[in-house]
Amino acid sequence: MKRSVPLLITAVGGFALIVAYFIPYTEALGETVAVWFDILAAIAFILGGGNLLKQHLKKISDRGPGWGYSGVVIGSFLITLFIGLSKVGVPPLAEFPDFAWSGDFIGIGTPFWFIYQYAFVPLTATMFAMLAFYIASAAFRAFRAKNLEAILLLGTAFIILLGRTFAGVALTNWIDPTGPFAGLRIENLTVYIMSVFNTVGNRAIMIGIALGIVAVSLKVLLGVDRSYLGKE
Amino acid sequence: MRRWITASACLVWTTAAAAQVPGGPTGLEAVDYPWDNGTRIQLTWSLSPDDDTLLGYAVRRRLADDPQQTLIDILPPGTSAYTVPDLDPELAYLFAVTAIAQDNTESAPASTLAPVTPSVQAFDGTRLWFMVTLVLFSGAVVVFIRMARTGRDLKVRKIAGLEAVTEAVGRATEMGRSCLYVPGIQDMNDIQTIASMNVLSHVARTAAEYDAKLEVPTSKSLVMTAARETVETAFLSAGRPDAYNPDLIYYVTDEQFGFVAYAQGMMVREKPAACFYLGSFFAESLILAEMGNSIGAIQVAGTAQPAQLPFFVAACDYTLIGEEFFAASAYLSGEPDQMGSLKGQDVGKLIVAVGILAGVGGMTLAAVTGSDLIQSMVDYFTQRMLT
Amino acid sequence: MADFVLNQWWLLAAMILSLVPLVLQFTRDGVMPTLETLDRRWIFLIMFWAVLVPIYYIGVTGETFPETPSALAEATFEEIERLEEGDRLLLAFDFDPASEGELGPMATAFVKHAAEKRLRLYFMALWPIGPQMIADAINEIILVDYPDMVYGEDYVNLGFKSGNEGVIKVIVTNLRELYTTDARGTAIGDIPMMEGIENIQQMDLVVNISAGYPGTKEWVQYAVTPYPDRIRLVGGATGVQAPLLYPYIPEQLPGLLGAIKGAAEYESLVNAAYGGDDTDPKYLEALRRMGPQLVAHLLIIGLIIAANVIFFLNRRRVARS
Amino acid sequence: MKRDTLVWTLLMVVGAAALFGRAVFTTDGMGREYVEAVPVGADGQQIQFQASTYGAFLAAQAADPNQTDIQFSLPRSIGLWIAALFTLAILSFLYGDNPFYRIAEAIVVGVSAAYWMAVGFWTVIVPNLLAKIAPGMIQGWAMPGLTGPEADQNLWYVVPMILGVMLLWRLAPTGAWISRWPLAFIIGTTAGLRMIAFLHGDFLAQIRNSIVPLVVLTQEGFDLSASLTNLIAVVGVLCCLAYFFFSFEHKGMVGHAAQAGIWILMITFGAAFGYTVMGRIALVAIRLEFLLDDWLWLIDPIGRRVA
């Protein structure tokens, strides 16, 4: 019951969808399953949120290092959740003034919108922006001509970077754009690298990935890989 | 400069004065396309007597209960058959084909008289070749898994990143620091996350054997659930069920940058000695890898997101590229079943290589000789078998 | 420049002060040892200034760095330049506010260029939020700077249609099947400039600005590929998307603007041809954004060079000892 | 290290004081948001506030000193200041871990987890689950516009609901194993769906695109550069595939091919790295523009604060 039924569900679910793909009447089954998955993932938020609360409440009750921050997590979580779920301050839609709950939960000017606009967006966007700093330190550390592979890696990155500045473009501007060496102009070099090597490399990676996915899927469906199903 | 005066543009003004009206096509027949999902109808007609002077043929369709005609396509002269795509299996259609002269004059149409409805069949024949492909590639994997079970010795090459897993966990134990495992930021409906769970099971087992602390923050609730089952099983099979602590496998937030804000803070405070990033990653890949590097951790990464591979390659000690990542759990387990699946993948690659060579050869031959027969064979290969 | 230094001395002073410890370390320990053990936070700090100072300089003075147009930007410019007054241009805006930083300036420059050429503009969108981007372009450029252009005669907004590449497949042969009205709800038959337009093969040029799916790739696959002689397409794409489009250049995609760099090149071409002496700052957005890009790129290039100098000097030292 | 921190802290305080002094004692100002009241709805009775600019406010004041259409917005100004401080708090991590970052981190975790939960509830649970099982009830509550075929009851959706309940069974004291059933369903269907999707989509497309003629003939005759490019493409793909072979050690013929394959992969990675830099710098430039322009009012490139 604990292990064989889930194994059966896995195999039947997977193979049924594969077969369904070839039968016109059932080919849309995959879309239905995708919608079901979204529903399950949304229900699973309860598990995640519960775990978040439990984990931080534990830190607070243990008075472990930084327990005050756990209080901040719980506070911001509960406030945001309450405002979001109860549509605090959301006016009903203009067409349906009698339906108090009809408004857009993130309508402009609502408290939830304020949280989104002035906390969520700046925090996540700045996190994203930190990549600019990390990309510089990674380039400084990793792009050293240790061997031929590293030379190719850094050489290509170097050419592409140079081609993105007007200084780099000016560097090869003396090459006749219609002459036999026009291909060495940095903008043409960039296009060539991107359209030939980059395409080829990605193509091979994609083919490999597809084969890997076939193998992993089959192993899952045949029950060769089943660690996620837990102990008997 | 009016380049848009082309055939289709001028169909609206069909009354060009004093033009010679071309002879129209005749005998238009419409039949349902066999073995499909009910979206196609096949048309055939006899060529116009003036075919060699024409600009082409215009194909139009209309619904049986609606007089409004819709232009579907304009075909080159010499065409006498066409498959109308993208139809609705619940509607009845009428079709008309006209010949267009060089001066855009249109002939009288050849029309179908009875409405035709595309019908849905029990099997989609347009996917027949795909089914063959599917059977071929899955068959290769299944056959080798079976062969492995009969006890054949299957050898595979070494992958440095995977050899390093045990070493990294061991080093973390020596240093008295933890191991960090990030299974990507996608949910369980991504095959990379599933593959990551398989790898996690082996990493967890190694950690249990070394008695190392293994921390698994996740970005999705379902992944947390699956990871807990996985790690618990691994600790059990390593004979250390008492050492399993579910609190070390926890949910952070669904938000990509919220998750990584937490992860980088946690890394700088706890300084894990071994970091594993295996799964589906996006922009956060570089933040994780740079942070891990700055705290001096041994880092093993693996993903099938081509766009993130460069950052892992630049900042991590070992990177499993695409297919290597999917092969990781097979390598780490060393079980014969798993080795068999690797061999199956290799056979798959061999088939791909042969297919590409055959296609390229055929196409080159067709280009050099100009042979229509070879060209049509290559077309069948690329247009039918590979779609 | 001198004025800037005099008036904004405090910013430069802050920058120099913050870098003093690094300079001290260089003089104390020597260049090589310092570089070898360089704390990565110095790289972060230099990067910070490399982005901030150009933004500030450009923001205060309004000056921008020069831009040398690449062949691709020139090809894009030429495609529009070749058209004549009254020719038809389809502008498909497939992006959202998240990518507006990169693509907004392209949209602005395309609309300005087309308006200067007196082309007839047909706007459409395959992204649900595209109409907002179209509205921005119309409100900020056509209504403000080209008030004599008449809606329905010189430009029309066909609005958003759902269905992704399916929409393209249909409108290449039959526009009216999907578009029965424009975005304002006016029947297509009542719009003067729609007269005689059956499908988008009648457009003299299609311009697609896209941030992903559906986007330029789909336009190439479903519009240009089946009708290579009748549909000409140029595009603008984000830095992430642009590499995926290179395989289509130049046969199926004669012109492509990639990221903010492409936008800046095109902007400089349009301004050189139609800007006049005192260009409105809103037509310089990409050029302004290129300032920090240029300095930061040069910094990364410098870092890579420095890293390799250290590496080779070290290796020689190891070989000698 | 301690002295470092002190110096930096002092510098920050001086900088902040200077900015504050500038905002208070000069006419430049900083960090204020303005809104415009726009009537909405069929009868124009409801008022919605839309973002406006200081420049528009000055212009409106000049035209009519008693106008109330464009006005200062205290909540949005507070929001702007909070956003700016959050931006600085996150950036401060580049120097090192610190309490400001830890607060920002705690807030981003809490807020974003709750944000996605609320989004999941209002965009998935309500319209895709509850509205399918009990359309009448949901129509009367939160989705008054639910009509037509969308409003038909569909009891199939009871299945995912039951699966969801099984998933939540983990929280119950006994029988946690029951949650493996929905997990098994998810993993099995994912395996089936992804396998088909990748094989039919990417896999076949990539093979198809690899098939090109090695001899390209055009109207002018033999096209050397196109032929060469095609040759590189075909050989390149085969070499990269050789790299991925697991059965052979990288020795001999296979070894050479695999070596060439890894070179091509390195060029691919280098190119992608170089290309991504531009987008990442744009991200930080936008954040700094936000600080300098929207918050500090130090720069005004598009004249938003000129009447």
JSON list of C-alpha atoms in Angstrom, two decimals, chain B residues 84-240:
[
{"chain": "B", "resi": 84, "resn": "VAL", "atom": "CA", "xyz": [-6.01, 22.57, -45.85]},
{"chain": "B", "resi": 85, "resn": "PRO", "atom": "CA", "xyz": [-4.75, 22.82, -42.28]},
{"chain": "B", "resi": 86, "resn": "ASP", "atom": "CA", "xyz": [-6.12, 24.21, -39.01]},
{"chain": "B", "resi": 87, "resn": "LEU", "atom": "CA", "xyz": [-9.81, 23.39, -39.47]},
{"chain": "B", "resi": 88, "resn": "ASP", "atom": "CA", "xyz": [-12.40, 22.75, -36.81]},
{"chain": "B", "resi": 89, "resn": "PRO", "atom": "CA", "xyz": [-13.67, 19.14, -36.63]},
{"chain": "B", "resi": 90, "resn": "GLU", "atom": "CA", "xyz": [-17.14, 20.34, -35.71]},
{"chain": "B", "resi": 91, "resn": "LEU", "atom": "CA", "xyz": [-17.74, 22.58, -38.72]},
{"chain": "B", "resi": 92, "resn": "ALA", "atom": "CA", "xyz": [-18.63, 21.93, -42.36]},
{"chain": "B", "resi": 93, "resn": "TYR", "atom": "CA", "xyz": [-16.60, 23.69, -45.05]},
{"chain": "B", "resi": 94, "resn": "LEU", "atom": "CA", "xyz": [-16.86, 24.53, -48.73]},
{"chain": "B", "resi": 95, "resn": "PHE", "atom": "CA", "xyz": [-13.80, 25.21, -50.88]},
{"chain": "B", "resi": 96, "resn": "ALA", "atom": "CA", "xyz": [-13.01, 27.05, -54.09]},
{"chain": "B", "resi": 97, "resn": "VAL", "atom": "CA", "xyz": [-9.85, 27.19, -56.22]},
{"chain": "B", "resi": 98, "resn": "THR", "atom": "CA", "xyz": [-9.18, 29.79, -58.89]},
{"chain": "B", "resi": 99, "resn": "ALA", "atom": "CA", "xyz": [-6.36, 30.29, -61.32]},
{"chain": "B", "resi": 100, "resn": "ILE", "atom": "CA", "xyz": [-4.57, 33.66, -61.28]},
{"chain": "B", "resi": 101, "resn": "ALA", "atom": "CA", "xyz": [-2.98, 35.07, -64.39]},
{"chain": "B", "resi": 102, "resn": "GLN", "atom": "CA", "xyz": [0.22, 37.12, -64.38]},
{"chain": "B", "resi": 103, "resn": "ASP", "atom": "CA", "xyz": [-1.83, 40.32, -64.43]},
{"chain": "B", "resi": 104, "resn": "ASN", "atom": "CA", "xyz": [-3.79, 39.14, -61.38]},
{"chain": "B", "resi": 105, "resn": "THR", "atom": "CA", "xyz": [-6.94, 38.34, -63.31]},
{"chain": "B", "resi": 106, "resn": "GLU", "atom": "CA", "xyz": [-8.75, 35.46, -61.71]},
{"chain": "B", "resi": 107, "resn": "SER", "atom": "CA", "xyz": [-10.52, 32.64, -63.47]},
{"chain": "B", "resi": 108, "resn": "ALA", "atom": "CA", "xyz": [-13.93, 31.29, -62.65]},
{"chain": "B", "resi": 109, "resn": "PRO", "atom": "CA", "xyz": [-13.62, 29.14, -59.52]},
{"chain": "B", "resi": 110, "resn": "ALA", "atom": "CA", "xyz": [-13.75, 25.37, -59.27]},
{"chain": "B", "resi": 111, "resn": "SER", "atom": "CA", "xyz": [-15.92, 24.81, -56.21]},
{"chain": "B", "resi": 112, "resn": "THR", "atom": "CA", "xyz": [-16.95, 21.92, -54.03]},
{"chain": "B", "resi": 113, "resn": "LEU", "atom": "CA", "xyz": [-20.68, 21.42, -54.01]},
{"chain": "B", "resi": 114, "resn": "ALA", "atom": "CA", "xyz": [-21.28, 19.43, -50.83]},
{"chain": "B", "resi": 115, "resn": "PRO", "atom": "CA", "xyz": [-19.90, 20.65, -47.50]},
{"chain": "B", "resi": 116, "resn": "VAL", "atom": "CA", "xyz": [-17.11, 18.54, -46.01]},
{"chain": "B", "resi": 117, "resn": "THR", "atom": "CA", "xyz": [-16.41, 18.13, -42.32]},
{"chain": "B", "resi": 118, "resn": "PRO", "atom": "CA", "xyz": [-12.99, 16.96, -41.21]},
{"chain": "B", "resi": 119, "resn": "SER", "atom": "CA", "xyz": [-13.39, 13.85, -39.08]},
{"chain": "B", "resi": 120, "resn": "VAL", "atom": "CA", "xyz": [-11.41, 12.79, -36.04]},
{"chain": "B", "resi": 121, "resn": "GLN", "atom": "CA", "xyz": [-9.83, 9.33, -36.20]},
{"chain": "B", "resi": 122, "resn": "ALA", "atom": "CA", "xyz": [-8.79, 7.06, -33.35]},
{"chain": "B", "resi": 123, "resn": "PHE", "atom": "CA", "xyz": [-5.10, 7.41, -34.14]},
{"chain": "B", "resi": 124, "resn": "ASP", "atom": "CA", "xyz": [-3.18, 10.47, -35.27]},
{"chain": "B", "resi": 125, "resn": "GLY", "atom": "CA", "xyz": [-1.26, 9.15, -38.26]},
{"chain": "B", "resi": 126, "resn": "THR", "atom": "CA", "xyz": [0.74, 12.37, -38.61]},
{"chain": "B", "resi": 127, "resn": "ARG", "atom": "CA", "xyz": [2.48, 11.30, -35.44]},
{"chain": "B", "resi": 128, "resn": "LEU", "atom": "CA", "xyz": [3.30, 7.81, -36.68]},
{"chain": "B", "resi": 129, "resn": "TRP", "atom": "CA", "xyz": [6.95, 8.57, -37.35]},
{"chain": "B", "resi": 130, "resn": "PHE", "atom": "CA", "xyz": [7.23, 10.27, -34.02]},
{"chain": "B", "resi": 131, "resn": "MET", "atom": "CA", "xyz": [5.89, 7.12, -32.41]},
{"chain": "B", "resi": 132, "resn": "VAL", "atom": "CA", "xyz": [8.59, 5.13, -34.20]},
{"chain": "B", "resi": 133, "resn": "THR", "atom": "CA", "xyz": [11.21, 7.57, -32.85]},
{"chain": "B", "resi": 134, "resn": "LEU", "atom": "CA", "xyz": [9.79, 7.30, -29.37]},
{"chain": "B", "resi": 135, "resn": "VAL", "atom": "CA", "xyz": [9.79, 3.50, -29.45]},
{"chain": "B", "resi": 136, "resn": "LEU", "atom": "CA", "xyz": [13.31, 3.46, -30.88]},
{"chain": "B", "resi": 137, "resn": "PHE", "atom": "CA", "xyz": [14.83, 5.68, -28.18]},
{"chain": "B", "resi": 138, "resn": "SER", "atom": "CA", "xyz": [12.88, 4.32, -25.23]},
{"chain": "B", "resi": 139, "resn": "GLY", "atom": "CA", "xyz": [13.50, 0.82, -26.57]},
{"chain": "B", "resi": 140, "resn": "ALA", "atom": "CA", "xyz": [17.24, 1.40, -26.53]},
{"chain": "B", "resi": 141, "resn": "VAL", "atom": "CA", "xyz": [17.08, 2.38, -22.87]},
{"chain": "B", "resi": 142, "resn": "VAL", "atom": "CA", "xyz": [14.75, -0.46, -21.86]},
{"chain": "B", "resi": 143, "resn": "VAL", "atom": "CA", "xyz": [16.73, -3.12, -23.74]},
{"chain": "B", "resi": 144, "resn": "PHE", "atom": "CA", "xyz": [19.97, -2.10, -22.04]},
{"chain": "B", "resi": 145, "resn": "ILE", "atom": "CA", "xyz": [18.35, -1.98, -18.62]},
{"chain": "B", "resi": 146, "resn": "ARG", "atom": "CA", "xyz": [17.20, -5.57, -19.23]},
{"chain": "B", "resi": 147, "resn": "MET", "atom": "CA", "xyz": [20.62, -6.58, -20.49]},
{"chain": "B", "resi": 148, "resn": "ALA", "atom": "CA", "xyz": [22.22, -5.10, -17.39]},
{"chain": "B", "resi": 149, "resn": "ARG", "atom": "CA", "xyz": [19.89, -7.16, -15.21]},
{"chain": "B", "resi": 150, "resn": "THR", "atom": "CA", "xyz": [21.19, -10.36, -16.79]},
{"chain": "B", "resi": 151, "resn": "GLY", "atom": "CA", "xyz": [24.56, -9.50, -15.29]},
{"chain": "B", "resi": 152, "resn": "ARG", "atom": "CA", "xyz": [26.47, -8.07, -18.21]},
{"chain": "B", "resi": 153, "resn": "ASP", "atom": "CA", "xyz": [29.41, -5.93, -17.25]},
{"chain": "B", "resi": 154, "resn": "LEU", "atom": "CA", "xyz": [28.84, -2.43, -18.57]},
{"chain": "B", "resi": 155, "resn": "LYS", "atom": "CA", "xyz": [31.75, 0.00, -18.51]},
{"chain": "B", "resi": 156, "resn": "VAL", "atom": "CA", "xyz": [31.39, 3.77, -18.55]},
{"chain": "B", "resi": 157, "resn": "ARG", "atom": "CA", "xyz": [33.90, 6.61, -18.55]},
{"chain": "B", "resi": 158, "resn": "LYS", "atom": "CA", "xyz": [34.60, 8.70, -15.48]},
{"chain": "B", "resi": 159, "resn": "ILE", "atom": "CA", "xyz": [32.95, 12.07, -14.86]},
{"chain": "B", "resi": 160, "resn": "ALA", "atom": "CA", "xyz": [35.14, 14.24, -12.67]},
{"chain": "B", "resi": 161, "resn": "GLY", "atom": "CA", "xyz": [32.29, 16.17, -11.08]},
{"chain": "B", "resi": 162, "resn": "LEU", "atom": "CA", "xyz": [30.69, 13.00, -9.78]},
{"chain": "B", "resi": 163, "resn": "GLU", "atom": "CA", "xyz": [33.90, 11.60, -8.38]},
{"chain": "B", "resi": 164, "resn": "ALA", "atom": "CA", "xyz": [34.12, 14.84, -6.42]},
{"chain": "B", "resi": 165, "resn": "VAL", "atom": "CA", "xyz": [30.79, 14.38, -4.63]},
{"chain": "B", "resi": 166, "resn": "THR", "atom": "CA", "xyz": [32.09, 11.93, -2.05]},
{"chain": "B", "resi": 167, "resn": "GLU", "atom": "CA", "xyz": [35.29, 13.90, -1.61]},
{"chain": "B", "resi": 168, "resn": "ALA", "atom": "CA", "xyz": [33.35, 17.13, -1.01]},
{"chain": "B", "resi": 169, "resn": "VAL", "atom": "CA", "xyz": [31.06, 15.55, 1.58]},
{"chain": "B", "resi": 170, "resn": "GLY", "atom": "CA", "xyz": [34.06, 13.99, 3.28]},
{"chain": "B", "resi": 171, "resn": "ARG", "atom": "CA", "xyz": [35.87, 17.31, 3.44]},
{"chain": "B", "resi": 172, "resn": "ALA", "atom": "CA", "xyz": [32.84, 19.03, 4.93]},
{"chain": "B", "resi": 173, "resn": "THR", "atom": "CA", "xyz": [32.76, 16.39, 7.66]},
{"chain": "B", "resi": 174, "resn": "GLU", "atom": "CA", "xyz": [36.47, 16.85, 8.39]},
{"chain": "B", "resi": 175, "resn": "MET", "atom": "CA", "xyz": [36.04, 20.58, 8.69]},
{"chain": "B", "resi": 176, "resn": "GLY", "atom": "CA", "xyz": [32.99, 20.16, 10.88]},
{"chain": "B", "resi": 177, "resn": "ARG", "atom": "CA", "xyz": [30.87, 22.20, 8.47]},
{"chain": "B", "resi": 178, "resn": "SER", "atom": "CA", "xyz": [27.65, 21.43, 6.68]},
{"chain": "B", "resi": 179, "resn": "CYS", "atom": "CA", "xyz": [26.79, 20.47, 3.10]},
{"chain": "B", "resi": 180, "resn": "LEU", "atom": "CA", "xyz": [24.31, 22.53, 1.13]},
{"chain": "B", "resi": 181, "resn": "TYR", "atom": "CA", "xyz": [22.10, 20.99, -1.54]},
{"chain": "B", "resi": 182, "resn": "VAL", "atom": "CA", "xyz": [19.94, 23.25, -3.72]},
{"chain": "B", "resi": 183, "resn": "PRO", "atom": "CA", "xyz": [17.57, 21.27, -5.99]},
{"chain": "B", "resi": 184, "resn": "GLY", "atom": "CA", "xyz": [16.92, 24.19, -8.36]},
{"chain": "B", "resi": 185, "resn": "ILE", "atom": "CA", "xyz": [14.03, 26.60, -8.13]},
{"chain": "B", "resi": 186, "resn": "GLN", "atom": "CA", "xyz": [11.47, 24.79, -10.27]},
{"chain": "B", "resi": 187, "resn": "ASP", "atom": "CA", "xyz": [8.62, 22.63, -9.02]},
{"chain": "B", "resi": 188, "resn": "MET", "atom": "CA", "xyz": [8.14, 18.88, -9.28]},
{"chain": "B", "resi": 189, "resn": "ASN", "atom": "CA", "xyz": [6.63, 19.28, -12.74]},
{"chain": "B", "resi": 190, "resn": "ASP", "atom": "CA", "xyz": [10.11, 19.85, -14.13]},
{"chain": "B", "resi": 191, "resn": "ILE", "atom": "CA", "xyz": [12.00, 16.70, -14.99]},
{"chain": "B", "resi": 192, "resn": "GLN", "atom": "CA", "xyz": [15.23, 18.34, -13.79]},
{"chain": "B", "resi": 193, "resn": "THR", "atom": "CA", "xyz": [13.82, 18.56, -10.29]},
{"chain": "B", "resi": 194, "resn": "ILE", "atom": "CA", "xyz": [12.92, 14.88, -10.42]},
{"chain": "B", "resi": 195, "resn": "ALA", "atom": "CA", "xyz": [16.45, 14.06, -11.60]},
{"chain": "B", "resi": 196, "resn": "SER", "atom": "CA", "xyz": [17.76, 16.22, -8.78]},
{"chain": "B", "resi": 197, "resn": "MET", "atom": "CA", "xyz": [15.78, 14.17, -6.24]},
{"chain": "B", "resi": 198, "resn": "ASN", "atom": "CA", "xyz": [17.48, 11.05, -7.57]},
{"chain": "B", "resi": 199, "resn": "VAL", "atom": "CA", "xyz": [20.90, 12.62, -7.12]},
{"chain": "B", "resi": 200, "resn": "LEU", "atom": "CA", "xyz": [19.92, 13.95, -3.71]},
{"chain": "B", "resi": 201, "resn": "SER", "atom": "CA", "xyz": [19.21, 10.42, -2.59]},
{"chain": "B", "resi": 202, "resn": "HIS", "atom": "CA", "xyz": [22.86, 9.47, -3.24]},
{"chain": "B", "resi": 203, "resn": "VAL", "atom": "CA", "xyz": [24.31, 12.64, -1.77]},
{"chain": "B", "resi": 204, "resn": "ALA", "atom": "CA", "xyz": [22.17, 12.14, 1.34]},
{"chain": "B", "resi": 205, "resn": "ARG", "atom": "CA", "xyz": [23.35, 8.58, 1.64]},
{"chain": "B", "resi": 206, "resn": "THR", "atom": "CA", "xyz": [26.97, 9.67, 1.49]},
{"chain": "B", "resi": 207, "resn": "ALA", "atom": "CA", "xyz": [26.25, 12.39, 4.04]},
{"chain": "B", "resi": 208, "resn": "ALA", "atom": "CA", "xyz": [24.60, 9.82, 6.33]},
{"chain": "B", "resi": 209, "resn": "GLU", "atom": "CA", "xyz": [27.60, 7.52, 6.04]},
{"chain": "B", "resi": 210, "resn": "TYR", "atom": "CA", "xyz": [30.02, 10.34, 6.87]},
{"chain": "B", "resi": 211, "resn": "ASP", "atom": "CA", "xyz": [27.68, 11.73, 9.49]},
{"chain": "B", "resi": 212, "resn": "ALA", "atom": "CA", "xyz": [27.73, 15.13, 7.76]},
{"chain": "B", "resi": 213, "resn": "LYS", "atom": "CA", "xyz": [25.03, 17.74, 8.20]},
{"chain": "B", "resi": 214, "resn": "LEU", "atom": "CA", "xyz": [23.03, 18.13, 4.97]},
{"chain": "B", "resi": 215, "resn": "GLU", "atom": "CA", "xyz": [20.85, 21.21, 4.52]},
{"chain": "B", "resi": 216, "resn": "VAL", "atom": "CA", "xyz": [18.28, 21.39, 1.70]},
{"chain": "B", "resi": 217, "resn": "PRO", "atom": "CA", "xyz": [16.45, 24.72, 1.31]},
{"chain": "B", "resi": 218, "resn": "THR", "atom": "CA", "xyz": [13.74, 24.53, -1.36]},
{"chain": "B", "resi": 219, "resn": "SER", "atom": "CA", "xyz": [11.78, 27.08, -3.31]},
{"chain": "B", "resi": 220, "resn": "LYS", "atom": "CA", "xyz": [8.64, 24.98, -3.67]},
{"chain": "B", "resi": 221, "resn": "SER", "atom": "CA", "xyz": [6.51, 23.19, -1.10]},
{"chain": "B", "resi": 222, "resn": "LEU", "atom": "CA", "xyz": [6.16, 20.04, -3.20]},
{"chain": "B", "resi": 223, "resn": "VAL", "atom": "CA", "xyz": [9.91, 19.81, -3.66]},
{"chain": "B", "resi": 224, "resn": "MET", "atom": "CA", "xyz": [10.31, 20.04, 0.10]},
{"chain": "B", "resi": 225, "resn": "THR", "atom": "CA", "xyz": [7.87, 17.15, 0.49]},
{"chain": "B", "resi": 226, "resn": "ALA", "atom": "CA", "xyz": [9.65, 15.00, -2.08]},
{"chain": "B", "resi": 227, "resn": "ALA", "atom": "CA", "xyz": [13.10, 15.89, -0.72]},
{"chain": "B", "resi": 228, "resn": "ARG", "atom": "CA", "xyz": [12.09, 14.85, 2.80]},
{"chain": "B", "resi": 229, "resn": "GLU", "atom": "CA", "xyz": [10.92, 11.45, 1.59]},
{"chain": "B", "resi": 230, "resn": "THR", "atom": "CA", "xyz": [14.10, 11.07, -0.43]},
{"chain": "B", "resi": 231, "resn": "VAL", "atom": "CA", "xyz": [16.52, 11.99, 2.34]},
{"chain": "B", "resi": 232, "resn": "GLU", "atom": "CA", "xyz": [14.67, 9.95, 4.94]},
{"chain": "B", "resi": 233, "resn": "THR", "atom": "CA", "xyz": [14.89, 6.87, 2.72]},
{"chain": "B", "resi": 234, "resn": "ALA", "atom": "CA", "xyz": [18.56, 7.50, 2.07]},
{"chain": "B", "resi": 235, "resn": "PHE", "atom": "CA", "xyz": [19.37, 7.81, 5.78]},
{"chain": "B", "resi": 236, "resn": "LEU", "atom": "CA", "xyz": [17.42, 4.64, 6.46]},
{"chain": "B", "resi": 237, "resn": "SER", "atom": "CA", "xyz": [19.24, 2.66, 3.79]},
{"chain": "B", "resi": 238, "resn": "ALA", "atom": "CA", "xyz": [22.56, 3.97, 5.12]},
{"chain": "B", "resi": 239, "resn": "GLY", "atom": "CA", "xyz": [21.56, 2.54, 8.51]},
{"chain": "B", "resi": 240, "resn": "ARG", "atom": "CA", "xyz": [21.32, 5.94, 10.17]}
]
